[in-house]
Amino acid sequence: MIDTTNLTKYFGTLGAVQSVSFSVNRGEVFGLLGPNGAGKTTTIRMLTTLLSPSSGSASVSGYDVAREPLQVKRTIGVIPQMLNLDIDLTCSQNLEYHGRLHRMEGPDRAARTSELLRFVGLWEKRDTAVEHLSGGMRRRLLIARGLMHRPQVVFMDEPTVGLDPQARRLIWGLIESLKRSGITIMLTTHYIEEADALCDRVAIMREGKIIALDGPAALKARVGRYSLECIGRQDIPRKFFPTRDAAYEAGRGETCDVLVREATLEDVFISLTGERIEG
Amino acid sequence: MNFSPIIWKEMMLIRRKPWRFLASSMVMPVLYLVTFGWGLGRGMNVGGGNYLEFVLPGIIALSAMNNSFGPVSTSMNISKLYTKTLEEVLVSPLTAWDITLGRALTGMVRGLFSAVMLLLVGFAAGVNMHLSLNFFIILTLTAFCFGAAGVGAAMLARTHEDMANFNSFFIVPMSFLAGTFFSPNQLPQPFESLILAYPLTHASLLLRALASGSEPSTGSVLVLAVYTLMFFSLAVRLVKRAGG
Ligand SMILES: Nc1ncnc2c1ncn2[C@@H]1O[C@H](COP(=O)(O)OP(=O)(O)OP(=O)(O)O)[C@@H](O)[C@H]1O
Ligand SMILES: [Mg+2]
């Protein structure tokens, strides 16, 4: 559903995205994981036709983003990083406006609006102006809006950024039920658990490049499934082992207090770059 | 063609705050009218008629410009730079043409609305004016022209300051000089020619001629039409560049 070949974007001399290639299959949840400034949003903006690539190519639902932007726009739903709702309009007006932009018929718009407002738990707020909604509610409305015209491919840029854990879980639940409905989803995040919990495959991005791409379990298996670290000693590198027993075994030989736990995608990032993802 | 959602949204916004809409489109023209029409112009004569009769068509043109250009450029600039609501439209299947047309039409409606209100005020004050179909056609063209210019300006501006500069360097000088308050032929060359380069000058001249029952100049109609086409196609190109 999404294909990129050597996709590249330069802002002046800054290579925000450098020769990125990947494909996303139908029905897959594909994640771009990386620290601030890695180039996640820039990649999404090229795929959603808002930025033209400096070089390389990309297609969505079989349409080239540079040559057939209108066809691309018909098939995609975009849920941006920035909450760009019309705050003077009510929840249902925001959805209705979106439906009109996509030429949905009146009765279909109304039915879909009520279906989606229930889906994201905002039915009671349907006639409330967006300016009176909390941050988490706005995020949910933004998701509903992106789904309004029944897109085949949905792009979500940092769908849970700035939310408390409870609001985040709620959105994870929404994404999981979307996934069950067969929609193709590409999301970006700099939250490790999010990529781990939701994605079928994850591309780890850093400084405009993809440095690893695989399923979360396979990525973790690359470094070793279990990690051993000295508590309170950031200076001693973590060690990785294929089994829990092997990790414990090695831990007995250490002179510090040790912690053995399952490896995370953060460990993968650290072992690839020597840096942490989250500040 | 699918520009109607943009009009729909504008209507929803106006319906939510109708008084703000009414007030914002009326304050400036009424101030001009009071200052220059009744205050300054009482007893003053221009070309045989009284000054209020002379100045009202000019103020109507001015008001059509301000109420079209101002709201369109401001709201589009904010939606591009600050709220990012423009992106919602840019990723939808609307073409750059649809977006520009929809926005320019919302400006046109606002401009026409304030012009018609001014006409009513003028009639209440007993000003004599010939209102022909042509008068309204030119008025509509003027409002649309500056609505399209508003889209262009908003898309050109990279910051809010850029937008303010557009106003100080183009709109404000035009408001004072472009034949609203005095006839351009009262100025010596080369100032007269300079002022004849403003689109608003031709809108004023045309509306004034039509309101007094005389023949409008074809040249002015042409200039206004060419400006409209220029602003519109520039705006379409800029919206396209932004991803529309
Ligand atoms: N319009 C632009 N002009 C110039 N530089 C830009 C522009 N947009 C992004 N950049 C730069 O490109 C790089 C990648 O930015 P991008 O927004 O894609 O990162 P990101 O991975 O989405 O980060 P975050 O997690 O903070 O959202 C950054 O260095 C950023 O400063
Ligand atoms: Mg980003």
PDB file of C-alpha atoms in Angstrom, chain A residues 45 48-50 70 73-74 76 78 80 82-89 92-94 96-98 100-103 129 131-132 145, chain B residues 1-2 4-6 8-9 12-13 15-17 20 82-95 98 241-244:
ATOM      1  CA  ARG A  45       4.493  14.880   4.910  1.00  0.00           C
ATOM      2  CA  THR A  48       0.681  12.721   2.268  1.00  0.00           C
ATOM      3  CA  THR A  49       1.630  15.106  -0.617  1.00  0.00           C
ATOM      4  CA  LEU A  50       2.301  18.130   1.600  1.00  0.00           C
ATOM      5  CA  LEU A  70      -5.141  14.020  -6.096  1.00  0.00           C
ATOM      6  CA  LYS A  73      -5.425  12.278  -1.366  1.00  0.00           C
ATOM      7  CA  ARG A  74      -8.629  10.389  -2.130  1.00  0.00           C
ATOM      8  CA  ILE A  76      -5.544   8.472   2.547  1.00  0.00           C
ATOM      9  CA  VAL A  78      -4.182  11.995   7.742  1.00  0.00           C
ATOM     10  CA  PRO A  80      -1.311  15.064  11.971  1.00  0.00           C
ATOM     11  CA  MET A  82      -0.425  19.138  15.344  1.00  0.00           C
ATOM     12  CA  LEU A  83      -4.038  19.343  16.539  1.00  0.00           C
ATOM     13  CA  ASN A  84      -5.425  21.266  13.581  1.00  0.00           C
ATOM     14  CA  LEU A  85      -9.123  21.087  14.372  1.00  0.00           C
ATOM     15  CA  ASP A  86     -11.376  24.089  13.856  1.00  0.00           C
ATOM     16  CA  ILE A  87     -11.783  25.127  17.448  1.00  0.00           C
ATOM     17  CA  ASP A  88     -14.751  27.397  16.723  1.00  0.00           C
ATOM     18  CA  LEU A  89     -16.743  24.508  15.275  1.00  0.00           C
ATOM     19  CA  SER A  92     -19.837  17.050  14.692  1.00  0.00           C
ATOM     20  CA  GLN A  93     -19.269  20.144  12.537  1.00  0.00           C
ATOM     21  CA  ASN A  94     -15.588  19.290  12.298  1.00  0.00           C
ATOM     22  CA  GLU A  96     -19.176  17.197   8.729  1.00  0.00           C
ATOM     23  CA  TYR A  97     -16.721  19.674   7.195  1.00  0.00           C
ATOM     24  CA  HIS A  98     -14.289  16.862   6.531  1.00  0.00           C
ATOM     25  CA  ARG A 100     -17.918  17.664   2.683  1.00  0.00           C
ATOM     26  CA  LEU A 101     -14.280  18.072   1.667  1.00  0.00           C
ATOM     27  CA  HIS A 102     -14.408  14.424   0.598  1.00  0.00           C
ATOM     28  CA  ARG A 103     -17.748  14.772  -1.166  1.00  0.00           C
ATOM     29  CA  ALA A 129     -17.153  23.506  20.416  1.00  0.00           C
ATOM     30  CA  GLU A 131     -12.248  24.907  22.227  1.00  0.00           C
ATOM     31  CA  HIS A 132     -13.994  23.409  25.259  1.00  0.00           C
ATOM     32  CA  ARG A 145     -11.836  13.114  11.515  1.00  0.00           C
TER      33      ARG A 145
ATOM     34  CA  MET B   1     -15.069  21.586  -8.903  1.00  0.00           C
ATOM     35  CA  ASN B   2     -15.763  21.361  -5.189  1.00  0.00           C
ATOM     36  CA  SER B   4     -18.559  24.571  -1.508  1.00  0.00           C
ATOM     37  CA  PRO B   5     -17.166  23.082   1.743  1.00  0.00           C
ATOM     38  CA  ILE B   6     -15.116  26.245   2.218  1.00  0.00           C
ATOM     39  CA  TRP B   8     -20.099  26.082   4.227  1.00  0.00           C
ATOM     40  CA  LYS B   9     -17.471  26.418   6.923  1.00  0.00           C
ATOM     41  CA  MET B  12     -20.946  28.081  10.166  1.00  0.00           C
ATOM     42  CA  LEU B  13     -18.356  30.463  11.607  1.00  0.00           C
ATOM     43  CA  ARG B  15     -23.579  31.868  12.238  1.00  0.00           C
ATOM     44  CA  ARG B  16     -21.750  31.224  15.479  1.00  0.00           C
ATOM     45  CA  LYS B  17     -20.768  34.883  15.940  1.00  0.00           C
ATOM     46  CA  ARG B  20     -18.837  40.032  15.435  1.00  0.00           C
ATOM     47  CA  TYR B  82      -0.620  29.029  13.356  1.00  0.00           C
ATOM     48  CA  THR B  83      -3.605  26.668  13.603  1.00  0.00           C
ATOM     49  CA  LYS B  84      -2.478  24.603  10.574  1.00  0.00           C
ATOM     50  CA  THR B  85      -6.112  24.027   9.627  1.00  0.00           C
ATOM     51  CA  LEU B  86      -5.078  24.775   6.055  1.00  0.00           C
ATOM     52  CA  GLU B  87      -3.342  21.391   5.990  1.00  0.00           C
ATOM     53  CA  GLU B  88      -6.672  19.674   6.483  1.00  0.00           C
ATOM     54  CA  VAL B  89      -7.796  21.189   3.186  1.00  0.00           C
ATOM     55  CA  LEU B  90      -4.454  20.605   1.494  1.00  0.00           C
ATOM     56  CA  VAL B  91      -4.572  16.838   2.159  1.00  0.00           C
ATOM     57  CA  SER B  92      -8.190  16.621   1.016  1.00  0.00           C
ATOM     58  CA  PRO B  93      -9.020  16.077  -2.665  1.00  0.00           C
ATOM     59  CA  LEU B  94      -9.786  19.765  -3.235  1.00  0.00           C
ATOM     60  CA  THR B  95      -7.621  21.224  -5.986  1.00  0.00           C
ATOM     61  CA  ASP B  98     -11.105  24.912  -5.571  1.00  0.00           C
ATOM     62  CA  ARG B 241       3.105  25.046  -4.275  1.00  0.00           C
ATOM     63  CA  ALA B 242       1.965  24.575  -0.672  1.00  0.00           C
ATOM     64  CA  GLY B 243       0.614  21.121  -1.542  1.00  0.00           C
ATOM     65  CA  GLY B 244      -2.939  21.878  -2.734  1.00  0.00           C
TER      66      GLY B 244
END
